[in-house]
Amino acid sequence: MAESEAAVPVALDDPSYRAAVVDLLAVIAYGEITAFDRLTEDAKLAPTLEDKVALYQMASIEFGHLTRLRDRLAQLGAEPYAAMAPFVEALDGFHQHTAPSDWLEGLVKAYVGDGLAADFYREIAAALDADTRDLIIASLADAGHSDFVVERVKKAIADDHRVAGRLALWGRRLMGEALSQAQRVAAERDALSALLAGGVDRPGMDLAALGRMFTRLTEAHSQRMADLGLEA
Amino acid sequence: MAESEAAVPVALDDPSYRAAVVDLLAVIAYGEITAFDRLTEDAKLAPTLEDKVALYQMASIEFGHLTRLRDRLAQLGAEPYAAMAPFVEALDGFHQHTAPSDWLEGLVKAYVGDGLAADFYREIAAALDADTRDLIIASLADAGHSDFVVERVKKAIADDHRVAGRLALWGRRLMGEALSQAQRVAAERDALSALLAGGVDRPGMDLAALGRMFTRLTEAHSQRMADLGLEA
């Protein structure tokens, strides 16, 4: 115990900062679990065994990230699954409201949805202590699993142009649902929203900075839609 | 291409031996995929988030094994997914006939079913070239994922003794279904059964040796049932 405590950076001595970091790591960790849920569920829609295995591979990568986040939560003195509990409803709600109706919708969701979530968490991580920031950035690596998804979606659009209109609508719906669940989490978790607002000894974001962050998130979203050959 | 060919052991120059090894690696690889299917499906029955994640962890371990088998199949000049195709029906059939009706049946199936399959493949691997044997043995490590399952099943029996009778019946049914699917695969895949029978320059099993192997498999099965606190 003494050893793992020693490894915790000084910034985490502040209880409210520590609570916020636990919240943040827990919501990302639960996000990895729901990504695993969803990828293994969507794999059932795969047209070939090889495509199914590609989704299983993505799920396994998410699992690797989860392990590190879980260990870190325990190191911070949190019970990892109890720490995730406050986020279960919002994240499960997002996935229930955006259950893909076919294989392509599942791929677009993995690319666009996970990409958006990763960008958002990276924005928050930028203001945190270096250890926490590095862990978060490593946990978000490969989110969206770009090459496989881009190749499959572009090919489907090349085969049938009508697919593009349907998937573009789907991408907009994903963005809308993600925003509504993010607002819900922010409203309920004061510690987490305080991370964005900053503290006495930590720079935060004023309204103008929040606006710029939102602009960056939507620009990156539009870029991902364009990567797939879709209008944002 | 020349480089990967150079890494293939001399024994694999014999086309019928190579075909048999491709069959064997392919059936084990497809077994890993169905294990992943099943563990992620059974995870939905988990009583807690932590238990669910324990099953996801097992699935991720299976995925790591699959990757190595798939690479080896490609190295042997086989298209991995085409090589798995002949085994899809038998393995899917096994899982359809043994769909667990609750969380505990799923755990017993992982422990007893995967343990039995691993023992069987190890028996075959013993007669093969060292490279193939080592790959197979590494691919079967952690099959059944013992500690977690033993602990959960024993606790459930301690809580309610009637569980033991039901799960003992379940274990016998798993053994019966596994034998019937194994016979089906052996009957359909000549190259694979020839591995057991041996060849001109390779020792095989006569009927007495096959009988002894079967005894070893059933004894190990009974031991696994006993580990769980169940009568075989």
Coordinates of N, CA and C in Angstrom, one line a residue, chain B residues 12 55 97 101 103 113 116 198 208:
Chain B
L12 N 7.4 -30.3 -42.3 CA 6.2 -29.8 -43.1 C 6.4 -29.8 -44.6
L55 N -14.9 -12.3 -17.5 CA -15.2 -13.0 -18.8 C -14.6 -12.3 -20.0
H97 N -25.8 -26.7 -29.1 CA -26.3 -27.8 -28.3 C -26.0 -27.6 -26.8
S101 N -27.8 -22.1 -19.6 CA -29.1 -21.4 -19.3 C -28.9 -20.4 -18.2
W103 N -25.6 -18.2 -15.6 CA -24.2 -17.8 -15.4 C -23.3 -19.0 -14.9
G113 N -15.4 -27.7 -20.6 CA -15.4 -27.9 -22.0 C -14.0 -27.4 -22.6
L116 N -11.3 -29.9 -21.6 CA -11.3 -31.1 -22.3 C -10.7 -30.9 -23.7
G198 N -0.6 -41.9 -37.2 CA 0.8 -41.8 -37.6 C 1.1 -42.0 -39.0
A208 N -4.9 -49.7 -28.9 CA -4.6 -49.7 -27.5 C -4.2 -48.4 -27.0

